Amino acid sequence: MFKKSDKKLVSQALKGNQSAWVDLVKRYEKLVYHYGVRMLPSPDDAFDLLQDTFSSVFRSLKDWNQDDKFKPWLMTIAHRRCVEFYRRRHIDVLDNELQTDLIDESTFGQPEPELSDQQQEAALVKAIRALPLAQRMVVELKFFQHLTTRAIATQLQESENTIKSRLYSGVEKLKRELEVING
């Protein structure tokens, strides 16, 4: 199947072609939603992020520099919406509710059976959500979006050394958190 380039879809969408806009949204909606699931407290918040991001993209489509790639531009907008979410809600990701979720008192003192892939994935998501926002975003962009440290630095408007430091600290915290969760 021949896929139209992002540039072509944007050009057509700007000319009023609704089908091109729908194709563009369908191409990236899962990516943005899953980013939100990993970065925000709930799937409902991730869905709100999806809607806010594409609404903002639609309004800003004419401002996109077509010499740049569309996906990093889109993900930068999604990232900024996540930051706004936390600023608006003043959420501390290590609140009592999350801490309670991380520690299941019913398993104290009992040997833990081997975790299934689904349980390991859930543990990883909880551990990522427990990271401070700055570290969480860098870990997300590096390991789930497969960006280089240079690309992350550009997207977040930070130095590469800052990104490397956050990445190292985030990975170390993830290791410790997963050890706690996995016993």
Short mmCIF file of C-alpha atoms in Angstrom, two decimals:
data_model
loop_
_atom_site.label_atom_id
_atom_site.label_comp_id
_atom_site.label_asym_id
_atom_site.label_seq_id
_atom_site.Cartn_x
_atom_site.Cartn_y
_atom_site.Cartn_z
CA MET A 1 0.00 0.00 0.00
CA PHE A 2 1.34 3.42 -0.93
CA LYS A 3 1.50 5.75 2.04
CA LYS A 4 1.42 9.47 1.60
CA SER A 5 4.19 11.37 3.34
CA ASP A 6 3.42 13.51 6.37
CA LYS A 7 4.36 16.56 4.32
CA LYS A 8 1.81 15.65 1.63
CA LEU A 9 -0.93 14.96 4.19
CA VAL A 10 -0.27 18.27 5.96
CA SER A 11 -0.33 20.13 2.66
CA GLN A 12 -3.65 18.52 1.74
CA ALA A 13 -5.10 19.11 5.22
CA LEU A 14 -4.19 22.79 4.98
CA LYS A 15 -6.16 22.94 1.73
CA GLY A 16 -9.23 21.62 3.57
CA ASN A 17 -8.95 17.93 2.75
CA GLN A 18 -10.54 16.31 5.83
CA SER A 19 -9.52 12.83 4.72
CA ALA A 20 -5.85 13.87 4.79
CA TRP A 21 -6.26 15.22 8.33
CA VAL A 22 -7.96 11.99 9.44
CA ASP A 23 -5.12 9.95 7.89
CA LEU A 24 -2.55 12.06 9.73
CA VAL A 25 -4.35 11.64 13.05
CA LYS A 26 -4.76 7.88 12.55
CA ARG A 27 -1.06 7.57 11.74
CA TYR A 28 0.00 9.06 15.07
CA GLU A 29 -2.90 8.69 17.52
CA LYS A 30 -1.59 5.47 19.10
CA LEU A 31 1.86 6.96 19.53
CA VAL A 32 0.51 10.04 21.33
CA TYR A 33 -1.96 8.04 23.41
CA HIS A 34 0.67 5.54 24.58
CA TYR A 35 3.02 8.41 25.39
CA GLY A 36 0.23 9.84 27.55
CA VAL A 37 -0.42 6.50 29.24
CA ARG A 38 3.23 6.34 30.29
CA MET A 39 3.49 9.99 31.31
CA LEU A 40 0.17 10.75 32.97
CA PRO A 41 -1.68 9.28 35.96
CA SER A 42 -4.59 7.66 34.12
CA PRO A 43 -5.78 6.48 30.71
CA ASP A 44 -8.46 9.19 30.81
CA ASP A 45 -5.71 11.81 31.15
CA ALA A 46 -3.89 10.16 28.24
CA PHE A 47 -7.04 10.43 26.14
CA ASP A 48 -7.34 14.12 27.09
CA LEU A 49 -3.70 14.56 26.06
CA LEU A 50 -4.49 12.95 22.71
CA GLN A 51 -7.36 15.34 22.09
CA ASP A 52 -5.45 18.42 23.32
CA THR A 53 -2.40 17.54 21.25
CA PHE A 54 -4.25 17.05 17.98
CA SER A 55 -6.39 20.10 18.60
CA SER A 56 -3.23 22.16 19.08
CA VAL A 57 -1.57 20.55 16.05
CA PHE A 58 -4.59 21.38 13.90
CA ARG A 59 -4.51 25.02 15.01
CA SER A 60 -0.73 25.23 14.44
CA LEU A 61 -0.49 23.19 11.25
CA LYS A 62 0.15 26.25 9.12
CA ASP A 63 3.13 27.12 11.36
CA TRP A 64 4.87 23.75 10.91
CA ASN A 65 8.19 24.15 9.09
CA GLN A 66 7.95 21.56 6.32
CA ASP A 67 11.75 21.25 6.28
CA ASP A 68 11.44 19.59 9.71
CA LYS A 69 10.05 16.13 10.36
CA PHE A 70 6.44 16.05 11.47
CA LYS A 71 6.70 13.34 14.18
CA PRO A 72 9.22 15.20 16.43
CA TRP A 73 7.16 18.38 16.06
CA LEU A 74 3.99 16.48 17.04
CA MET A 75 5.71 14.83 20.02
CA THR A 76 7.09 18.18 21.17
CA ILE A 77 3.51 19.45 21.32
CA ALA A 78 2.43 16.31 23.22
CA HIS A 79 5.34 16.79 25.63
CA ARG A 80 4.37 20.41 26.26
CA ARG A 81 0.77 19.36 26.91
CA CYS A 82 2.06 16.89 29.54
CA VAL A 83 4.05 19.64 31.22
CA GLU A 84 0.97 21.88 31.18
CA PHE A 85 -1.09 19.07 32.69
CA TYR A 86 1.24 18.83 35.68
CA ARG A 87 1.47 22.59 36.05
CA ARG A 88 -2.31 22.90 36.00
CA ARG A 89 -2.94 20.13 38.45
CA HIS A 90 0.16 20.52 40.61
CA ILE A 91 0.42 16.76 40.79
CA ASP A 92 3.18 15.22 42.85
CA VAL A 93 3.84 11.89 41.16
CA LEU A 94 4.88 10.35 44.45
CA ASP A 95 1.59 11.03 46.18
CA ASN A 96 0.20 8.61 48.73
CA GLU A 97 -2.12 6.90 46.27
CA LEU A 98 0.73 5.92 43.97
CA GLN A 99 2.87 4.79 46.89
CA THR A 100 0.00 2.59 48.05
CA ASP A 101 -0.28 1.09 44.56
CA LEU A 102 3.44 0.31 44.53
CA ILE A 103 3.35 -1.61 47.81
CA ASP A 104 0.84 -4.42 48.13
CA GLU A 105 0.82 -5.22 51.84
CA SER A 106 -0.83 -8.58 51.25
CA THR A 107 2.41 -10.00 49.80
CA PHE A 108 4.73 -9.08 52.68
CA GLY A 109 6.73 -12.08 53.85
CA GLN A 110 5.51 -14.37 51.08
CA PRO A 111 7.77 -15.51 48.25
CA GLU A 112 6.83 -13.79 45.03
CA PRO A 113 6.08 -16.09 42.09
CA GLU A 114 7.70 -15.30 38.74
CA LEU A 115 5.97 -12.29 37.16
CA SER A 116 4.18 -12.68 33.83
CA ASP A 117 5.04 -10.39 30.92
CA GLN A 118 1.87 -8.43 31.62
CA GLN A 119 2.79 -8.04 35.30
CA GLN A 120 6.32 -6.97 34.35
CA GLU A 121 4.94 -4.39 31.96
CA ALA A 122 2.57 -3.08 34.66
CA ALA A 123 5.49 -2.90 37.11
CA LEU A 124 7.55 -0.98 34.57
CA VAL A 125 4.72 1.49 33.93
CA LYS A 126 4.31 2.06 37.71
CA ALA A 127 8.05 2.53 38.11
CA ILE A 128 8.16 5.03 35.24
CA ARG A 129 5.23 6.95 36.69
CA ALA A 130 7.09 7.17 39.99
CA LEU A 131 9.97 9.05 38.36
CA PRO A 132 10.11 12.83 38.63
CA LEU A 133 8.55 14.41 35.54
CA ALA A 134 11.83 15.61 33.97
CA GLN A 135 13.42 12.16 34.25
CA ARG A 136 10.24 10.42 33.13
CA MET A 137 10.08 12.47 29.96
CA VAL A 138 13.72 11.78 29.08
CA VAL A 139 13.32 8.04 29.73
CA GLU A 140 10.14 8.00 27.63
CA LEU A 141 11.76 9.80 24.71
CA LYS A 142 14.90 7.67 24.81
CA PHE A 143 13.45 4.19 25.27
CA PHE A 144 9.95 4.42 23.85
CA GLN A 145 10.39 7.05 21.13
CA HIS A 146 13.96 5.88 20.38
CA LEU A 147 15.36 9.40 20.14
CA THR A 148 19.04 10.19 20.53
CA THR A 149 20.21 12.32 23.44
CA ARG A 150 20.88 15.12 20.96
CA ALA A 151 17.31 14.92 19.59
CA ILE A 152 15.90 14.85 23.12
CA ALA A 153 18.00 17.88 24.06
CA THR A 154 16.71 19.74 21.03
CA GLN A 155 13.10 18.76 21.66
CA LEU A 156 13.22 19.71 25.36
CA GLN A 157 15.45 22.73 24.78
CA GLU A 158 18.04 21.49 27.27
CA SER A 159 21.76 20.74 27.01
CA GLU A 160 22.85 17.24 26.08
CA ASN A 161 24.67 16.92 29.41
CA THR A 162 21.46 17.73 31.27
CA ILE A 163 19.63 15.06 29.26
CA LYS A 164 22.38 12.49 29.92
CA SER A 165 22.27 13.26 33.64
CA ARG A 166 18.48 12.93 33.79
CA LEU A 167 18.64 9.73 31.79
CA TYR A 168 21.26 8.19 34.06
CA SER A 169 19.41 9.22 37.22
CA GLY A 170 16.09 8.05 35.81
CA VAL A 171 17.45 4.64 34.81
CA GLU A 172 19.06 4.17 38.22
CA LYS A 173 15.79 5.04 39.97
CA LEU A 174 13.91 2.67 37.66
CA LYS A 175 16.31 -0.15 38.55
CA ARG A 176 15.82 0.46 42.28
CA GLU A 177 12.04 0.78 41.95
CA LEU A 178 11.77 -2.39 39.88
CA GLU A 179 13.87 -4.27 42.44
CA VAL A 180 11.40 -3.19 45.13
CA ILE A 181 8.39 -4.12 43.01
CA ASN A 182 9.82 -7.44 41.84
CA GLY A 183 11.14 -8.34 45.26
#
